[in-house]
């Protein structure tokens, strides 16, 4: 894994969360993107090499809606940048980590992504992401 690519934060009200993070980080949100398949709206901020991703549920079945129901708003996941997501998934499976996706899917911000189950990572939802080149 190369670096922390972004930290994902679950929010209930995207408009007010964007305002808060623009003030907090003193930078404008540079991208808002809906990921239809995940039932999630995302907003991205860049600070130096790091990014913050805000996540708002767009329907009640969304994983974000379920997360907020169980754990409340706040930190949702940490995403690590990888060079070759397929081989990283294979490596982690061989190390007995539990992958939520065994084949990567398309995520927000032009990424191929896969999540690791928090059960196998001492409680943290981990996202692997690789920049898409297609
Ligand atoms: Zn993410």
Coordinates of C-alpha atoms and ligand atoms in Angstrom, one line a residue:
X1 CA 0.0 0.0 0.0
X2 CA 1.3 3.4 -1.0
X3 CA -0.4 6.0 1.3
X4 CA -3.6 7.0 2.8
X5 CA -5.6 8.2 -0.2
X6 CA -8.6 9.6 1.7
X7 CA -10.6 9.4 4.9
X8 CA -14.4 8.8 4.4
X9 CA -16.8 10.5 6.8
X10 CA -20.5 9.7 7.0
X11 CA -22.8 12.7 7.1
X12 CA -26.5 13.2 7.4
X13 CA -26.9 16.6 5.7
X14 CA -24.4 17.0 2.8
X15 CA -25.0 20.7 2.3
X16 CA -24.3 21.7 5.8
X17 CA -21.4 19.2 6.1
X18 CA -19.8 20.7 3.0
X19 CA -20.0 24.2 4.5
X20 CA -18.5 22.9 7.8
X21 CA -15.6 21.2 6.0
X22 CA -14.9 24.2 3.7
X23 CA -14.6 26.3 6.8
X24 CA -12.6 23.7 8.7
X25 CA -10.1 22.9 6.0
X26 CA -10.2 26.4 4.5
X27 CA -10.5 25.0 1.0
X28 CA -13.4 24.5 -1.5
X29 CA -15.0 21.1 -2.2
X30 CA -13.6 20.2 -5.6
X31 CA -16.0 17.4 -6.6
X32 CA -19.5 16.2 -5.9
X33 CA -20.4 12.8 -7.3
X34 CA -23.3 10.4 -7.0
X35 CA -22.5 6.7 -6.9
X36 CA -25.9 5.4 -7.9
X37 CA -24.9 1.7 -7.4
X38 CA -24.0 2.4 -3.7
X39 CA -26.9 4.8 -2.9
X40 CA -24.4 7.4 -1.9
X41 CA -23.5 11.0 -2.7
X42 CA -19.9 12.0 -2.2
X43 CA -18.0 15.3 -1.8
X44 CA -14.3 15.6 -2.0
X45 CA -11.7 18.0 -0.4
X46 CA -8.0 18.1 -1.0
X47 CA -5.5 19.1 1.7
X48 CA -1.9 18.6 0.6
X49 CA -1.6 15.0 -0.5
X50 CA -4.6 13.9 1.5
X51 CA -8.3 13.9 0.7
X52 CA -11.5 13.9 2.7
X53 CA -14.6 12.2 1.3
X54 CA -18.0 13.1 2.7
X55 CA -20.7 10.4 2.2
X56 CA -24.4 11.0 2.4
X57 CA -27.0 8.2 1.8
X58 CA -29.3 8.8 -1.2
X59 CA -31.8 6.1 -0.1
X60 CA -32.7 4.3 3.1
X61 CA -31.1 1.0 1.9
X62 CA -27.7 2.6 1.4
X63 CA -24.8 1.2 3.4
X64 CA -24.2 4.7 4.6
X65 CA -27.8 5.0 5.9
X66 CA -27.3 1.7 7.7
X67 CA -23.9 2.7 9.1
X68 CA -25.4 6.0 10.5
X69 CA -28.3 4.1 12.0
X70 CA -25.9 1.8 13.9
X71 CA -22.9 4.0 14.7
X72 CA -24.0 7.6 14.0
X73 CA -22.3 10.1 11.8
X74 CA -18.6 10.5 11.7
X75 CA -15.6 8.6 10.5
X76 CA -16.6 5.8 8.2
X77 CA -13.5 4.4 6.5
X78 CA -9.8 4.9 5.6
X79 CA -8.8 4.4 2.0
X80 CA -5.4 3.2 1.0
X81 CA -3.9 3.9 -2.4
X82 CA -2.6 0.7 -4.1
X83 CA -0.8 0.3 -7.4
X84 CA -2.4 -3.0 -8.4
X85 CA -5.7 -3.6 -6.7
X86 CA -6.2 -7.2 -8.0
X87 CA -2.9 -8.4 -6.7
X88 CA -3.4 -6.5 -3.4
X89 CA -6.8 -8.3 -3.0
X90 CA -5.1 -11.7 -3.7
X91 CA -2.4 -10.9 -1.2
X92 CA -4.8 -9.9 1.6
X93 CA -7.0 -13.0 1.0
X94 CA -3.9 -15.1 1.3
X95 CA -3.2 -13.3 4.6
X96 CA -6.8 -14.3 5.8
X97 CA -8.3 -10.9 5.6
X98 CA -12.0 -10.8 4.8
X99 CA -12.8 -8.9 1.6
X100 CA -16.3 -7.4 1.0
X101 CA -15.5 -7.3 -2.7
X102 CA -13.2 -10.0 -4.1
X103 CA -13.2 -8.2 -7.5
X104 CA -12.9 -4.5 -7.5
X105 CA -15.8 -2.2 -8.5
X106 CA -16.0 1.3 -9.7
X107 CA -16.1 3.9 -7.0
X108 CA -16.2 7.7 -6.8
X109 CA -13.4 9.9 -8.0
X110 CA -12.3 7.7 -10.9
X111 CA -11.2 4.8 -8.7
X112 CA -11.4 1.0 -8.7
X113 CA -12.2 0.1 -5.1
X114 CA -12.7 -2.9 -2.7
X115 CA -13.5 -2.9 1.0
X116 CA -12.2 -5.1 3.7
X117 CA -14.6 -6.2 6.4
X118 CA -13.9 -4.5 9.8
X119 CA -14.1 -7.9 11.5
X120 CA -10.7 -8.8 10.0
X121 CA -9.1 -5.3 10.5
X122 CA -9.4 -4.7 14.3
X123 CA -12.6 -2.8 13.7
X124 CA -11.7 -0.4 10.9
X125 CA -13.6 -0.4 7.5
X126 CA -10.7 -0.3 5.0
X127 CA -11.0 0.7 1.4
X128 CA -8.4 -0.2 -1.2
X129 CA -8.3 2.2 -4.2
X130 CA -6.5 2.4 -7.4
X131 CA -6.8 5.2 -10.0
X132 CA -8.7 4.1 -13.0
X133 CA -6.9 4.4 -16.3
X134 CA -9.8 3.6 -18.6
Ligands
LIG1 ZN1 -13.8 6.1 0.1

